[in-house]
CSV table of C-alpha atoms in Angstrom, one decimal:
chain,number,residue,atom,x,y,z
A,1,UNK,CA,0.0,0.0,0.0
A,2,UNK,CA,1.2,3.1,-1.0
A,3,UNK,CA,-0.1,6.8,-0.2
A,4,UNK,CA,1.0,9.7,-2.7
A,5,UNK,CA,0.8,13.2,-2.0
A,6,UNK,CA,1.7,16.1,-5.0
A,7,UNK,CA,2.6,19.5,-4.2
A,8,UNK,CA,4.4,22.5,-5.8
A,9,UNK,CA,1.8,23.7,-8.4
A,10,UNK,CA,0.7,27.2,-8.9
A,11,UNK,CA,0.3,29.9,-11.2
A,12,UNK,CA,3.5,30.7,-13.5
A,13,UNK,CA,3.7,32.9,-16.9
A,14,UNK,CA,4.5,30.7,-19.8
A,15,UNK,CA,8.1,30.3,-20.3
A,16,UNK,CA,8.6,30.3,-16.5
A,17,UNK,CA,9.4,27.0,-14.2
A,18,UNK,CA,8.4,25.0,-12.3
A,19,UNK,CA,9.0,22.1,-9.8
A,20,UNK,CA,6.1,19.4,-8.7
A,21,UNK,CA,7.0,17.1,-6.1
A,22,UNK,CA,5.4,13.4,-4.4
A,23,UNK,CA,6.1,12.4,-1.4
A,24,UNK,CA,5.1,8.7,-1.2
A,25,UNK,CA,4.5,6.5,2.1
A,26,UNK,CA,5.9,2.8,2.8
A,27,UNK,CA,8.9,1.7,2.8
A,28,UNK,CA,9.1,0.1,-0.2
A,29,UNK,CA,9.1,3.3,-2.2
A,30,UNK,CA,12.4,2.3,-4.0
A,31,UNK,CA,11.0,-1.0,-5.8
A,32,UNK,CA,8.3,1.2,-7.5
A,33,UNK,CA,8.5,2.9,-10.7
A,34,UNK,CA,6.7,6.3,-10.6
A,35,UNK,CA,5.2,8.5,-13.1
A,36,UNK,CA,3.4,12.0,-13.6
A,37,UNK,CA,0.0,12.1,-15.7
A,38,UNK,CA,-2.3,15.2,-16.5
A,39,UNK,CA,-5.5,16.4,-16.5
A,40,UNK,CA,-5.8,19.0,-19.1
A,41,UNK,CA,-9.7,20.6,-19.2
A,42,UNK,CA,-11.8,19.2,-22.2
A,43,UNK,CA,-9.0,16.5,-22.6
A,44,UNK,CA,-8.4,13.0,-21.9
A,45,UNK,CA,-5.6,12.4,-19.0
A,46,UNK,CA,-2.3,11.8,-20.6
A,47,UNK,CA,1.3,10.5,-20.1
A,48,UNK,CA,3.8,13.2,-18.6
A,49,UNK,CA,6.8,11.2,-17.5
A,50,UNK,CA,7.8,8.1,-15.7
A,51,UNK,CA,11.2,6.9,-13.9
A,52,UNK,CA,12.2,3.3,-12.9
A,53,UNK,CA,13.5,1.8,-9.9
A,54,UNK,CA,16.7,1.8,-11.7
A,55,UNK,CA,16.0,5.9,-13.0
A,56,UNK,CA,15.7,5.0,-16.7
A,57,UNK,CA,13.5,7.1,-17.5
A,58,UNK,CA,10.5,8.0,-20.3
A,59,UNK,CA,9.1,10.8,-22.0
A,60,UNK,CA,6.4,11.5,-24.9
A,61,UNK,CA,7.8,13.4,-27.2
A,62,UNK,CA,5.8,16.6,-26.8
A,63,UNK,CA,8.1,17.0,-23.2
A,64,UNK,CA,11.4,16.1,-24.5
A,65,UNK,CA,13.8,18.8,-23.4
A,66,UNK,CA,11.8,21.0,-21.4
A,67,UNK,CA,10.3,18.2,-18.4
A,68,UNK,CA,12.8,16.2,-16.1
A,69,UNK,CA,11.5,13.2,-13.8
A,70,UNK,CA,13.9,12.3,-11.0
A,71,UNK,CA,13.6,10.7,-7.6
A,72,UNK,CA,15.3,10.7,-4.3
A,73,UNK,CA,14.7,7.2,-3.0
A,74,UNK,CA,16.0,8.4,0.8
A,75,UNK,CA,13.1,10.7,1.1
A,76,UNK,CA,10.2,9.0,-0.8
A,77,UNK,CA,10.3,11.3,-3.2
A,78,UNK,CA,9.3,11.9,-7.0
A,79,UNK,CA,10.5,15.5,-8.6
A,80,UNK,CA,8.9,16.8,-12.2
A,81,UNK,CA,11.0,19.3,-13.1
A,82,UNK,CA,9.1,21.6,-15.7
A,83,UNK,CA,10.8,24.2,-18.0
A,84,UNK,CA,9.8,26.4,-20.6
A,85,UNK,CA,6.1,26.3,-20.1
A,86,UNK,CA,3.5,26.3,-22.1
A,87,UNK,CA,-0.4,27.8,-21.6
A,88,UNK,CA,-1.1,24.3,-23.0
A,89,UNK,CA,0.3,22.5,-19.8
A,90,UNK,CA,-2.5,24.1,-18.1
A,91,UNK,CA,-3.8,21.1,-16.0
A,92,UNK,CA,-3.8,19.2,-13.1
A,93,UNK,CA,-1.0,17.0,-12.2
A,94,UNK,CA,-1.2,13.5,-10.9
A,95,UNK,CA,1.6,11.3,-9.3
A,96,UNK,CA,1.1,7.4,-10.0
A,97,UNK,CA,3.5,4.1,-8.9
A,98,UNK,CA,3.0,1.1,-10.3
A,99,UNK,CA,4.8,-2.1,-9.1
A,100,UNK,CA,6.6,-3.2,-12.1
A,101,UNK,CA,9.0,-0.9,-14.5
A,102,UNK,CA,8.5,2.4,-16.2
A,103,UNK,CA,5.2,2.7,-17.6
A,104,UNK,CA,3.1,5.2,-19.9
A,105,UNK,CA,-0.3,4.2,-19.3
A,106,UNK,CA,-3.1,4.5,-16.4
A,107,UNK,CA,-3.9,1.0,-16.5
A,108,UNK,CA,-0.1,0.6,-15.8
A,109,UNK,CA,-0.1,2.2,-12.1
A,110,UNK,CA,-1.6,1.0,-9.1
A,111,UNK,CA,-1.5,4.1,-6.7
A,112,UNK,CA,-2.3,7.4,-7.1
A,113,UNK,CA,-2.4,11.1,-5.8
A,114,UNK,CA,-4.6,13.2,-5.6
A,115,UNK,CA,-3.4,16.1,-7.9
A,116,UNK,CA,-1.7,19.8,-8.1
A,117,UNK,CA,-3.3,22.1,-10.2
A,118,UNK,CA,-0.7,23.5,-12.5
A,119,UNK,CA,-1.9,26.8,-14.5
A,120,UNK,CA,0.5,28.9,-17.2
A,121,UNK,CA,-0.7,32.5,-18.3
A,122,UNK,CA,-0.4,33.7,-21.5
């Protein structure tokens, strides 16, 4: 059983950063792999990023360059580094683990949080 909690949303200007984390409960937060998905309004919820338990990581292309995943197994911890934003990354943000390796779809993860609300002005 694992509890996720997101924080670090907000309002930004596009082009501006910034920095989502998930702190995760248990103790066997190291053997999961982790990803970030989105809720964008009048969209379907889509694939942001995901890291293994080894850190390989994965990325849709439409992230490449300007998101980076990473995770800090000491604290239970999942980071989403986010550069260069976009008014279109408007959404709300959702930390997910699922028990076996990196994975880019919902049906993939077994826990998730609740969600940070991410919004980019134009």
């Amino acid at each position: 059983q694992v509890q996720l909690a997101e924080s670090g949303g907000g309002l930004v200007q596009a082009g501006g950063s910034l920095r989502l984390s998930c702190a995760a409960s248990g103790r066997t937060f190291s053997s999961y792999a982790m990803g970030w998905f989105r809720r964008t309004p009048g969209k379907e919820r889509e694939f942001v990023a995901a890291i293994s338990r080894h850190n390989n990581v994965l990325y849709p292309e439409f992230v490449k360059g300007r998101f980076t995943i990473s995770r800090d197994n000491a604290k239970n911890t999942v980071y989403l580094q986010m550069n260069s934003l976009k008014p279109q990354d408007t959404a709300v943000y959702y930390c997910a683990a699922a028990r076996l390796g990196a994975v880019s779809t919902v049906p993939g993860y077994d826990y998730w949080g609740q969600g940070t609300q991410v919004t980019v002005s134009s």
